[in-house]
Amino acid sequence: GAVVSQHPSWVICKSGTSVKIECRSLDFQATTMFWYRQFPKQSLMLMATSNEGSKATYEQGVEKDKFLINHASLTLSTLTVTSAHPEDSSFYICSATQGSDYGYTFGSGTRLTVV
Amino acid sequence: SQKIEQNSEALNIQEGKTATLTCNYTNYSPAYLQWYRQDPGRGPVFLLLIRENEKEKRKERLKVTFDTTLKQSLFHITASQPADSATYLCALLYNFNKFYFGSGTKLNVKP
């Protein structure tokens, strides 16, 4: 089946630094990938839609200058949290799909802790 | 805005019984409704998909129903096992490639 690999699985960084999270589709090409954030005991919140070769589409309330998304190839999307602050600490998850009939495959998530 | 409601209280059942989880939504019906399983600290795993013109879908011990009149989907796990214990999320797909999750219901299956 389809596999989406996300790296790193956890990261601790100092306030004010930037962190890059990678999302790769391993056995299929994904022109579109999605980035979510999930706080404890809450639902996944869609942050942005990453489009290969073009700009990402951000959901309302998500700062595009803070959460930089790059989708340089059909198998890789990256999310960079710039100038991270403790309130950015969360669980970040990416997903992609082979087509709407297949459901969406999620990465294993990245636990970001900003200290 | 669209609202998706899942019971926030955990569902506790005995092994071997059928677990039934509910997903209610407001406003307009989605093109697709999906159910996912999420274990702590992991990304969701796709289980089943049902289209707006389908009433019911089955996969092994799983069954999903979709009632666009009631704006509700039910997710059933028959002959439940302790390994089925997890949080189950429903997700509604609107527009092309954009969908939204409910907050999930935690299922505890006791041996």
JSON list of C-alpha atoms in Angstrom, two decimals:
[
{"chain": "A", "resi": 1, "resn": "GLY", "atom": "CA", "xyz": [0.00, 0.00, 0.00]},
{"chain": "A", "resi": 2, "resn": "ALA", "atom": "CA", "xyz": [0.87, 3.66, -0.16]},
{"chain": "A", "resi": 3, "resn": "VAL", "atom": "CA", "xyz": [3.46, 4.85, 2.35]},
{"chain": "A", "resi": 4, "resn": "VAL", "atom": "CA", "xyz": [4.18, 8.38, 3.48]},
{"chain": "A", "resi": 5, "resn": "SER", "atom": "CA", "xyz": [7.37, 8.89, 5.41]},
{"chain": "A", "resi": 6, "resn": "GLN", "atom": "CA", "xyz": [7.76, 11.86, 7.75]},
{"chain": "A", "resi": 7, "resn": "HIS", "atom": "CA", "xyz": [10.98, 12.98, 9.36]},
{"chain": "A", "resi": 8, "resn": "PRO", "atom": "CA", "xyz": [11.94, 13.71, 12.06]},
{"chain": "A", "resi": 9, "resn": "SER", "atom": "CA", "xyz": [9.51, 11.96, 14.36]},
{"chain": "A", "resi": 10, "resn": "TRP", "atom": "CA", "xyz": [10.34, 14.34, 17.17]},
{"chain": "A", "resi": 11, "resn": "VAL", "atom": "CA", "xyz": [12.42, 17.47, 17.61]},
{"chain": "A", "resi": 12, "resn": "ILE", "atom": "CA", "xyz": [13.24, 19.85, 20.42]},
{"chain": "A", "resi": 13, "resn": "CYS", "atom": "CA", "xyz": [14.44, 23.31, 19.48]},
{"chain": "A", "resi": 14, "resn": "LYS", "atom": "CA", "xyz": [15.21, 26.59, 21.14]},
{"chain": "A", "resi": 15, "resn": "SER", "atom": "CA", "xyz": [12.84, 29.52, 20.87]},
{"chain": "A", "resi": 16, "resn": "GLY", "atom": "CA", "xyz": [13.70, 31.70, 17.88]},
{"chain": "A", "resi": 17, "resn": "THR", "atom": "CA", "xyz": [15.23, 28.94, 15.76]},
{"chain": "A", "resi": 18, "resn": "SER", "atom": "CA", "xyz": [13.76, 27.28, 12.67]},
{"chain": "A", "resi": 19, "resn": "VAL", "atom": "CA", "xyz": [12.82, 23.66, 12.19]},
{"chain": "A", "resi": 20, "resn": "LYS", "atom": "CA", "xyz": [12.30, 21.77, 8.93]},
{"chain": "A", "resi": 21, "resn": "ILE", "atom": "CA", "xyz": [9.98, 18.76, 8.67]},
{"chain": "A", "resi": 22, "resn": "GLU", "atom": "CA", "xyz": [10.07, 16.49, 5.63]},
{"chain": "A", "resi": 23, "resn": "CYS", "atom": "CA", "xyz": [7.22, 14.50, 4.12]},
{"chain": "A", "resi": 24, "resn": "ARG", "atom": "CA", "xyz": [7.89, 11.93, 1.40]},
{"chain": "A", "resi": 25, "resn": "SER", "atom": "CA", "xyz": [5.58, 9.69, -0.58]},
{"chain": "A", "resi": 26, "resn": "LEU", "atom": "CA", "xyz": [7.61, 6.51, -0.98]},
{"chain": "A", "resi": 27, "resn": "ASP", "atom": "CA", "xyz": [5.83, 4.50, -3.62]},
{"chain": "A", "resi": 28, "resn": "PHE", "atom": "CA", "xyz": [3.60, 6.98, -5.41]},
{"chain": "A", "resi": 29, "resn": "GLN", "atom": "CA", "xyz": [3.73, 10.49, -6.74]},
{"chain": "A", "resi": 30, "resn": "ALA", "atom": "CA", "xyz": [1.77, 13.18, -4.98]},
{"chain": "A", "resi": 31, "resn": "THR", "atom": "CA", "xyz": [1.14, 16.49, -6.72]},
{"chain": "A", "resi": 32, "resn": "THR", "atom": "CA", "xyz": [-0.68, 17.58, -3.59]},
{"chain": "A", "resi": 33, "resn": "MET", "atom": "CA", "xyz": [0.23, 17.02, 0.03]},
{"chain": "A", "resi": 34, "resn": "PHE", "atom": "CA", "xyz": [-1.44, 18.33, 3.16]},
{"chain": "A", "resi": 35, "resn": "TRP", "atom": "CA", "xyz": [-0.07, 19.60, 6.45]},
{"chain": "A", "resi": 36, "resn": "TYR", "atom": "CA", "xyz": [-1.98, 19.32, 9.70]},
{"chain": "A", "resi": 37, "resn": "ARG", "atom": "CA", "xyz": [-1.41, 20.34, 13.27]},
{"chain": "A", "resi": 38, "resn": "GLN", "atom": "CA", "xyz": [-2.89, 18.51, 16.22]},
{"chain": "A", "resi": 39, "resn": "PHE", "atom": "CA", "xyz": [-2.96, 19.67, 19.83]},
{"chain": "A", "resi": 40, "resn": "PRO", "atom": "CA", "xyz": [-3.49, 17.13, 22.62]},
{"chain": "A", "resi": 41, "resn": "LYS", "atom": "CA", "xyz": [-6.95, 15.57, 22.61]},
{"chain": "A", "resi": 42, "resn": "GLN", "atom": "CA", "xyz": [-8.01, 17.77, 19.73]},
{"chain": "A", "resi": 43, "resn": "SER", "atom": "CA", "xyz": [-8.78, 17.18, 16.10]},
{"chain": "A", "resi": 44, "resn": "LEU", "atom": "CA", "xyz": [-6.34, 17.50, 13.25]},
{"chain": "A", "resi": 45, "resn": "MET", "atom": "CA", "xyz": [-6.46, 21.03, 11.90]},
{"chain": "A", "resi": 46, "resn": "LEU", "atom": "CA", "xyz": [-5.60, 21.53, 8.25]},
{"chain": "A", "resi": 47, "resn": "MET", "atom": "CA", "xyz": [-2.88, 24.15, 7.99]},
{"chain": "A", "resi": 48, "resn": "ALA", "atom": "CA", "xyz": [-2.09, 24.21, 4.30]},
{"chain": "A", "resi": 49, "resn": "THR", "atom": "CA", "xyz": [-2.25, 22.38, 1.01]},
{"chain": "A", "resi": 50, "resn": "SER", "atom": "CA", "xyz": [1.14, 21.90, -0.62]},
{"chain": "A", "resi": 51, "resn": "ASN", "atom": "CA", "xyz": [1.14, 21.94, -4.42]},
{"chain": "A", "resi": 52, "resn": "GLU", "atom": "CA", "xyz": [4.07, 20.61, -6.45]},
{"chain": "A", "resi": 53, "resn": "GLY", "atom": "CA", "xyz": [5.66, 23.36, -8.48]},
{"chain": "A", "resi": 54, "resn": "SER", "atom": "CA", "xyz": [3.48, 26.15, -7.16]},
{"chain": "A", "resi": 55, "resn": "LYS", "atom": "CA", "xyz": [2.68, 28.07, -4.02]},
{"chain": "A", "resi": 56, "resn": "ALA", "atom": "CA", "xyz": [1.00, 26.41, -1.08]},
{"chain": "A", "resi": 57, "resn": "THR", "atom": "CA", "xyz": [-2.55, 27.29, -0.15]},
{"chain": "A", "resi": 58, "resn": "TYR", "atom": "CA", "xyz": [-2.91, 28.25, 3.50]},
{"chain": "A", "resi": 59, "resn": "GLU", "atom": "CA", "xyz": [-5.98, 27.94, 5.67]},
{"chain": "A", "resi": 60, "resn": "GLN", "atom": "CA", "xyz": [-7.40, 31.02, 7.28]},
{"chain": "A", "resi": 61, "resn": "GLY", "atom": "CA", "xyz": [-5.44, 32.07, 10.33]},
{"chain": "A", "resi": 62, "resn": "VAL", "atom": "CA", "xyz": [-2.24, 30.23, 9.39]},
{"chain": "A", "resi": 63, "resn": "GLU", "atom": "CA", "xyz": [0.72, 32.55, 8.88]},
{"chain": "A", "resi": 64, "resn": "LYS", "atom": "CA", "xyz": [2.39, 31.69, 5.59]},
{"chain": "A", "resi": 65, "resn": "ASP", "atom": "CA", "xyz": [5.57, 33.54, 6.53]},
{"chain": "A", "resi": 66, "resn": "LYS", "atom": "CA", "xyz": [5.90, 31.51, 9.69]},
{"chain": "A", "resi": 67, "resn": "PHE", "atom": "CA", "xyz": [5.07, 28.11, 8.21]},
{"chain": "A", "resi": 68, "resn": "LEU", "atom": "CA", "xyz": [7.01, 27.90, 4.98]},
{"chain": "A", "resi": 69, "resn": "ILE", "atom": "CA", "xyz": [6.02, 25.09, 2.65]},
{"chain": "A", "resi": 70, "resn": "ASN", "atom": "CA", "xyz": [8.06, 23.86, -0.28]},
{"chain": "A", "resi": 71, "resn": "HIS", "atom": "CA", "xyz": [6.92, 21.10, -2.64]},
{"chain": "A", "resi": 72, "resn": "ALA", "atom": "CA", "xyz": [9.89, 20.81, -4.94]},
{"chain": "A", "resi": 73, "resn": "SER", "atom": "CA", "xyz": [9.22, 17.36, -6.34]},
{"chain": "A", "resi": 74, "resn": "LEU", "atom": "CA", "xyz": [6.36, 14.89, -6.78]},
{"chain": "A", "resi": 75, "resn": "THR", "atom": "CA", "xyz": [7.50, 12.94, -3.73]},
{"chain": "A", "resi": 76, "resn": "LEU", "atom": "CA", "xyz": [8.70, 15.56, -1.26]},
{"chain": "A", "resi": 77, "resn": "SER", "atom": "CA", "xyz": [7.09, 18.40, 0.64]},
{"chain": "A", "resi": 78, "resn": "THR", "atom": "CA", "xyz": [8.76, 20.28, 3.49]},
{"chain": "A", "resi": 79, "resn": "LEU", "atom": "CA", "xyz": [7.32, 22.42, 6.25]},
{"chain": "A", "resi": 80, "resn": "THR", "atom": "CA", "xyz": [9.64, 24.89, 7.94]},
{"chain": "A", "resi": 81, "resn": "VAL", "atom": "CA", "xyz": [8.55, 26.47, 11.19]},
{"chain": "A", "resi": 82, "resn": "THR", "atom": "CA", "xyz": [10.46, 29.74, 11.30]},
{"chain": "A", "resi": 83, "resn": "SER", "atom": "CA", "xyz": [11.36, 31.62, 14.47]},
{"chain": "A", "resi": 84, "resn": "ALA", "atom": "CA", "xyz": [9.64, 28.98, 16.54]},
{"chain": "A", "resi": 85, "resn": "HIS", "atom": "CA", "xyz": [8.01, 29.88, 19.83]},
{"chain": "A", "resi": 86, "resn": "PRO", "atom": "CA", "xyz": [6.71, 27.65, 22.63]},
{"chain": "A", "resi": 87, "resn": "GLU", "atom": "CA", "xyz": [3.14, 28.09, 21.38]},
{"chain": "A", "resi": 88, "resn": "ASP", "atom": "CA", "xyz": [4.21, 26.38, 18.14]},
{"chain": "A", "resi": 89, "resn": "SER", "atom": "CA", "xyz": [4.83, 23.19, 20.09]},
{"chain": "A", "resi": 90, "resn": "SER", "atom": "CA", "xyz": [2.46, 20.64, 18.64]},
{"chain": "A", "resi": 91, "resn": "PHE", "atom": "CA", "xyz": [2.13, 17.44, 16.64]},
{"chain": "A", "resi": 92, "resn": "TYR", "atom": "CA", "xyz": [2.54, 18.10, 12.91]},
{"chain": "A", "resi": 93, "resn": "ILE", "atom": "CA", "xyz": [1.32, 15.52, 10.40]},
{"chain": "A", "resi": 94, "resn": "CYS", "atom": "CA", "xyz": [1.43, 15.40, 6.61]},
{"chain": "A", "resi": 95, "resn": "SER", "atom": "CA", "xyz": [-0.73, 13.37, 4.26]},
{"chain": "A", "resi": 96, "resn": "ALA", "atom": "CA", "xyz": [-1.10, 12.53, 0.60]},
{"chain": "A", "resi": 97, "resn": "THR", "atom": "CA", "xyz": [-3.40, 10.42, -1.54]},
{"chain": "A", "resi": 98, "resn": "GLN", "atom": "CA", "xyz": [-3.16, 8.26, -4.63]},
{"chain": "A", "resi": 99, "resn": "GLY", "atom": "CA", "xyz": [-6.69, 9.33, -5.52]},
{"chain": "A", "resi": 100, "resn": "SER", "atom": "CA", "xyz": [-9.93, 10.07, -3.72]},
{"chain": "A", "resi": 101, "resn": "ASP", "atom": "CA", "xyz": [-11.04, 6.43, -3.75]},
{"chain": "A", "resi": 102, "resn": "TYR", "atom": "CA", "xyz": [-8.01, 5.38, -1.74]},
{"chain": "A", "resi": 103, "resn": "GLY", "atom": "CA", "xyz": [-8.36, 7.53, 1.31]},
{"chain": "A", "resi": 104, "resn": "TYR", "atom": "CA", "xyz": [-5.44, 9.56, 2.55]},
{"chain": "A", "resi": 105, "resn": "THR", "atom": "CA", "xyz": [-2.16, 8.17, 3.78]},
{"chain": "A", "resi": 106, "resn": "PHE", "atom": "CA", "xyz": [-0.64, 9.96, 6.71]},
{"chain": "A", "resi": 107, "resn": "GLY", "atom": "CA", "xyz": [2.91, 10.27, 7.87]},
{"chain": "A", "resi": 108, "resn": "SER", "atom": "CA", "xyz": [3.74, 9.15, 11.38]},
{"chain": "A", "resi": 109, "resn": "GLY", "atom": "CA", "xyz": [3.83, 12.74, 12.60]},
{"chain": "A", "resi": 110, "resn": "THR", "atom": "CA", "xyz": [6.46, 15.03, 14.11]},
{"chain": "A", "resi": 111, "resn": "ARG", "atom": "CA", "xyz": [6.31, 16.05, 17.74]},
{"chain": "A", "resi": 112, "resn": "LEU", "atom": "CA", "xyz": [7.77, 19.58, 17.95]},
{"chain": "A", "resi": 113, "resn": "THR", "atom": "CA", "xyz": [8.71, 20.99, 21.32]},
{"chain": "A", "resi": 114, "resn": "VAL", "atom": "CA", "xyz": [10.00, 24.56, 21.48]},
{"chain": "A", "resi": 115, "resn": "VAL", "atom": "CA", "xyz": [11.80, 25.45, 24.71]},
{"chain": "B", "resi": 1, "resn": "SER", "atom": "CA", "xyz": [-18.84, 27.05, 8.91]},
{"chain": "B", "resi": 2, "resn": "GLN", "atom": "CA", "xyz": [-18.98, 23.29, 8.75]},
{"chain": "B", "resi": 3, "resn": "LYS", "atom": "CA", "xyz": [-19.14, 21.49, 12.07]},
{"chain": "B", "resi": 4, "resn": "ILE", "atom": "CA", "xyz": [-18.27, 17.83, 12.62]},
{"chain": "B", "resi": 5, "resn": "GLU", "atom": "CA", "xyz": [-19.31, 16.26, 15.89]},
{"chain": "B", "resi": 6, "resn": "GLN", "atom": "CA", "xyz": [-18.07, 13.06, 17.42]},
{"chain": "B", "resi": 7, "resn": "ASN", "atom": "CA", "xyz": [-18.77, 11.97, 20.96]},
{"chain": "B", "resi": 8, "resn": "SER", "atom": "CA", "xyz": [-15.90, 13.29, 23.05]},
{"chain": "B", "resi": 9, "resn": "GLU", "atom": "CA", "xyz": [-16.56, 10.80, 25.83]},
{"chain": "B", "resi": 10, "resn": "ALA", "atom": "CA", "xyz": [-14.74, 7.51, 25.59]},
{"chain": "B", "resi": 11, "resn": "LEU", "atom": "CA", "xyz": [-16.74, 4.45, 24.63]},
{"chain": "B", "resi": 12, "resn": "ASN", "atom": "CA", "xyz": [-16.07, 1.49, 26.90]},
{"chain": "B", "resi": 13, "resn": "ILE", "atom": "CA", "xyz": [-17.26, -1.93, 25.77]},
{"chain": "B", "resi": 14, "resn": "GLN", "atom": "CA", "xyz": [-16.62, -5.57, 26.53]},
{"chain": "B", "resi": 15, "resn": "GLU", "atom": "CA", "xyz": [-14.61, -7.74, 24.18]},
{"chain": "B", "resi": 16, "resn": "GLY", "atom": "CA", "xyz": [-16.82, -9.52, 21.66]},
{"chain": "B", "resi": 17, "resn": "LYS", "atom": "CA", "xyz": [-19.51, -6.83, 21.62]},
{"chain": "B", "resi": 18, "resn": "THR", "atom": "CA", "xyz": [-20.23, -4.45, 18.75]},
{"chain": "B", "resi": 19, "resn": "ALA", "atom": "CA", "xyz": [-18.88, -0.93, 19.08]},
{"chain": "B", "resi": 20, "resn": "THR", "atom": "CA", "xyz": [-20.88, 1.85, 17.40]},
{"chain": "B", "resi": 21, "resn": "LEU", "atom": "CA", "xyz": [-19.39, 5.29, 16.91]},
{"chain": "B", "resi": 22, "resn": "THR", "atom": "CA", "xyz": [-21.25, 8.34, 15.64]},
{"chain": "B", "resi": 23, "resn": "CYS", "atom": "CA", "xyz": [-20.27, 11.22, 13.40]},
{"chain": "B", "resi": 24, "resn": "ASN", "atom": "CA", "xyz": [-22.70, 14.08, 12.88]},
{"chain": "B", "resi": 25, "resn": "TYR", "atom": "CA", "xyz": [-22.19, 17.09, 10.67]},
{"chain": "B", "resi": 26, "resn": "THR", "atom": "CA", "xyz": [-23.96, 20.36, 9.91]},
{"chain": "B", "resi": 27, "resn": "ASN", "atom": "CA", "xyz": [-24.66, 22.18, 6.70]},
{"chain": "B", "resi": 28, "resn": "TYR", "atom": "CA", "xyz": [-24.10, 20.47, 3.39]},
{"chain": "B", "resi": 29, "resn": "SER", "atom": "CA", "xyz": [-23.16, 16.84, 2.82]},
{"chain": "B", "resi": 30, "resn": "PRO", "atom": "CA", "xyz": [-19.63, 15.93, 1.76]},
{"chain": "B", "resi": 31, "resn": "ALA", "atom": "CA", "xyz": [-18.71, 14.10, -1.40]},
{"chain": "B", "resi": 32, "resn": "TYR", "atom": "CA", "xyz": [-16.92, 11.49, 0.70]},
{"chain": "B", "resi": 33, "resn": "LEU", "atom": "CA", "xyz": [-16.90, 10.53, 4.32]},
{"chain": "B", "resi": 34, "resn": "GLN", "atom": "CA", "xyz": [-13.96, 8.57, 5.69]},
{"chain": "B", "resi": 35, "resn": "TRP", "atom": "CA", "xyz": [-13.10, 6.86, 8.94]},
{"chain": "B", "resi": 36, "resn": "TYR", "atom": "CA", "xyz": [-9.61, 6.69, 10.38]},
{"chain": "B", "resi": 37, "resn": "ARG", "atom": "CA", "xyz": [-7.98, 5.06, 13.35]},
{"chain": "B", "resi": 38, "resn": "GLN", "atom": "CA", "xyz": [-5.39, 6.97, 15.34]},
{"chain": "B", "resi": 39, "resn": "ASP", "atom": "CA", "xyz": [-3.16, 5.51, 18.02]},
{"chain": "B", "resi": 40, "resn": "PRO", "atom": "CA", "xyz": [-1.39, 7.82, 20.55]},
{"chain": "B", "resi": 41, "resn": "GLY", "atom": "CA", "xyz": [1.51, 9.72, 19.02]},
{"chain": "B", "resi": 42, "resn": "ARG", "atom": "CA", "xyz": [0.86, 8.36, 15.53]},
{"chain": "B", "resi": 43, "resn": "GLY", "atom": "CA", "xyz": [-0.71, 9.64, 12.35]},
{"chain": "B", "resi": 44, "resn": "PRO", "atom": "CA", "xyz": [-4.23, 8.47, 11.41]},
{"chain": "B", "resi": 45, "resn": "VAL", "atom": "CA", "xyz": [-4.65, 5.26, 9.43]},
{"chain": "B", "resi": 46, "resn": "PHE", "atom": "CA", "xyz": [-7.32, 5.06, 6.74]},
{"chain": "B", "resi": 47, "resn": "LEU", "atom": "CA", "xyz": [-10.05, 2.45, 7.36]},
{"chain": "B", "resi": 48, "resn": "LEU", "atom": "CA", "xyz": [-13.08, 3.02, 5.15]},
{"chain": "B", "resi": 49, "resn": "LEU", "atom": "CA", "xyz": [-14.52, 5.47, 2.68]},
{"chain": "B", "resi": 50, "resn": "ILE", "atom": "CA", "xyz": [-18.18, 5.96, 1.77]},
{"chain": "B", "resi": 51, "resn": "ARG", "atom": "CA", "xyz": [-19.58, 8.22, -0.93]},
{"chain": "B", "resi": 52, "resn": "GLU", "atom": "CA", "xyz": [-22.63, 10.44, -0.55]},
{"chain": "B", "resi": 53, "resn": "ASN", "atom": "CA", "xyz": [-24.68, 8.18, -2.82]},
{"chain": "B", "resi": 54, "resn": "GLU", "atom": "CA", "xyz": [-23.85, 5.05, -0.81]},
{"chain": "B", "resi": 55, "resn": "LYS", "atom": "CA", "xyz": [-25.80, 3.89, 2.23]},
{"chain": "B", "resi": 56, "resn": "GLU", "atom": "CA", "xyz": [-23.47, 1.30, 3.65]},
{"chain": "B", "resi": 57, "resn": "LYS", "atom": "CA", "xyz": [-19.95, -0.05, 3.25]},
{"chain": "B", "resi": 58, "resn": "ARG", "atom": "CA", "xyz": [-18.32, -3.10, 4.84]},
{"chain": "B", "resi": 59, "resn": "LYS", "atom": "CA", "xyz": [-14.80, -4.32, 5.30]},
{"chain": "B", "resi": 60, "resn": "GLU", "atom": "CA", "xyz": [-14.18, -7.42, 7.39]},
{"chain": "B", "resi": 61, "resn": "ARG", "atom": "CA", "xyz": [-15.46, -6.57, 10.92]},
{"chain": "B", "resi": 62, "resn": "LEU", "atom": "CA", "xyz": [-16.06, -2.93, 10.02]},
{"chain": "B", "resi": 63, "resn": "LYS", "atom": "CA", "xyz": [-19.27, -1.36, 8.74]},
{"chain": "B", "resi": 64, "resn": "VAL", "atom": "CA", "xyz": [-20.00, 2.27, 7.91]},
{"chain": "B", "resi": 65, "resn": "THR", "atom": "CA", "xyz": [-23.39, 3.81, 7.17]},
{"chain": "B", "resi": 66, "resn": "PHE", "atom": "CA", "xyz": [-24.05, 7.24, 5.72]},
{"chain": "B", "resi": 67, "resn": "ASP", "atom": "CA", "xyz": [-27.41, 9.00, 6.07]},
{"chain": "B", "resi": 68, "resn": "THR", "atom": "CA", "xyz": [-27.41, 12.34, 4.28]},
{"chain": "B", "resi": 69, "resn": "THR", "atom": "CA", "xyz": [-30.92, 13.11, 5.56]},
{"chain": "B", "resi": 70, "resn": "LEU", "atom": "CA", "xyz": [-29.87, 12.76, 9.19]},
{"chain": "B", "resi": 71, "resn": "LYS", "atom": "CA", "xyz": [-26.40, 14.15, 8.33]},
{"chain": "B", "resi": 72, "resn": "GLN", "atom": "CA", "xyz": [-24.89, 11.27, 10.20]},
{"chain": "B", "resi": 73, "resn": "SER", "atom": "CA", "xyz": [-22.47, 8.40, 9.75]},
{"chain": "B", "resi": 74, "resn": "LEU", "atom": "CA", "xyz": [-22.26, 5.38, 12.02]},
{"chain": "B", "resi": 75, "resn": "PHE", "atom": "CA", "xyz": [-19.13, 3.27, 12.33]},
{"chain": "B", "resi": 76, "resn": "HIS", "atom": "CA", "xyz": [-19.50, -0.27, 13.68]},
{"chain": "B", "resi": 77, "resn": "ILE", "atom": "CA", "xyz": [-16.85, -2.74, 14.80]},
{"chain": "B", "resi": 78, "resn": "THR", "atom": "CA", "xyz": [-18.31, -6.20, 15.33]},
{"chain": "B", "resi": 79, "resn": "ALA", "atom": "CA", "xyz": [-16.75, -8.84, 17.59]},
{"chain": "B", "resi": 80, "resn": "SER", "atom": "CA", "xyz": [-14.54, -6.14, 19.08]},
{"chain": "B", "resi": 81, "resn": "GLN", "atom": "CA", "xyz": [-11.10, -6.99, 20.43]},
{"chain": "B", "resi": 82, "resn": "PRO", "atom": "CA", "xyz": [-8.78, -5.18, 22.88]},
{"chain": "B", "resi": 83, "resn": "ALA", "atom": "CA", "xyz": [-6.52, -4.45, 19.87]},
{"chain": "B", "resi": 84, "resn": "ASP", "atom": "CA", "xyz": [-9.33, -2.30, 18.47]},
{"chain": "B", "resi": 85, "resn": "SER", "atom": "CA", "xyz": [-8.82, 0.17, 21.32]},
{"chain": "B", "resi": 86, "resn": "ALA", "atom": "CA", "xyz": [-7.84, 3.51, 19.73]},
{"chain": "B", "resi": 87, "resn": "THR", "atom": "CA", "xyz": [-9.30, 6.86, 18.77]},
{"chain": "B", "resi": 88, "resn": "TYR", "atom": "CA", "xyz": [-11.50, 6.81, 15.70]},
{"chain": "B", "resi": 89, "resn": "LEU", "atom": "CA", "xyz": [-11.83, 9.91, 13.55]},
{"chain": "B", "resi": 90, "resn": "CYS", "atom": "CA", "xyz": [-14.35, 10.71, 10.88]},
{"chain": "B", "resi": 91, "resn": "ALA", "atom": "CA", "xyz": [-13.32, 13.00, 8.06]},
{"chain": "B", "resi": 92, "resn": "LEU", "atom": "CA", "xyz": [-15.49, 14.77, 5.53]},
{"chain": "B", "resi": 93, "resn": "LEU", "atom": "CA", "xyz": [-14.24, 15.63, 2.06]},
{"chain": "B", "resi": 94, "resn": "TYR", "atom": "CA", "xyz": [-15.46, 18.85, 0.51]},
{"chain": "B", "resi": 95, "resn": "ASN", "atom": "CA", "xyz": [-14.28, 20.38, -2.73]},
{"chain": "B", "resi": 96, "resn": "PHE", "atom": "CA", "xyz": [-11.35, 18.80, -4.42]},
{"chain": "B", "resi": 97, "resn": "ASN", "atom": "CA", "xyz": [-8.81, 17.28, -2.09]},
{"chain": "B", "resi": 98, "resn": "LYS", "atom": "CA", "xyz": [-9.76, 19.20, 1.02]},
{"chain": "B", "resi": 99, "resn": "PHE", "atom": "CA", "xyz": [-11.31, 17.60, 4.00]},
{"chain": "B", "resi": 100, "resn": "TYR", "atom": "CA", "xyz": [-11.83, 18.15, 7.68]},
{"chain": "B", "resi": 101, "resn": "PHE", "atom": "CA", "xyz": [-11.66, 15.91, 10.71]},
{"chain": "B", "resi": 102, "resn": "GLY", "atom": "CA", "xyz": [-13.89, 15.40, 13.70]},
{"chain": "B", "resi": 103, "resn": "SER", "atom": "CA", "xyz": [-12.20, 15.43, 17.09]},
{"chain": "B", "resi": 104, "resn": "GLY", "atom": "CA", "xyz": [-12.47, 11.66, 17.41]},
{"chain": "B", "resi": 105, "resn": "THR", "atom": "CA", "xyz": [-13.95, 9.19, 19.86]},
{"chain": "B", "resi": 106, "resn": "LYS", "atom": "CA", "xyz": [-11.77, 7.02, 22.03]},
{"chain": "B", "resi": 107, "resn": "LEU", "atom": "CA", "xyz": [-12.76, 3.36, 22.10]},
{"chain": "B", "resi": 108, "resn": "ASN", "atom": "CA", "xyz": [-11.70, 1.10, 24.97]},
{"chain": "B", "resi": 109, "resn": "VAL", "atom": "CA", "xyz": [-12.36, -2.60, 24.51]},
{"chain": "B", "resi": 110, "resn": "LYS", "atom": "CA", "xyz": [-11.96, -4.50, 27.75]},
{"chain": "B", "resi": 111, "resn": "PRO", "atom": "CA", "xyz": [-11.01, -8.18, 27.84]}
]
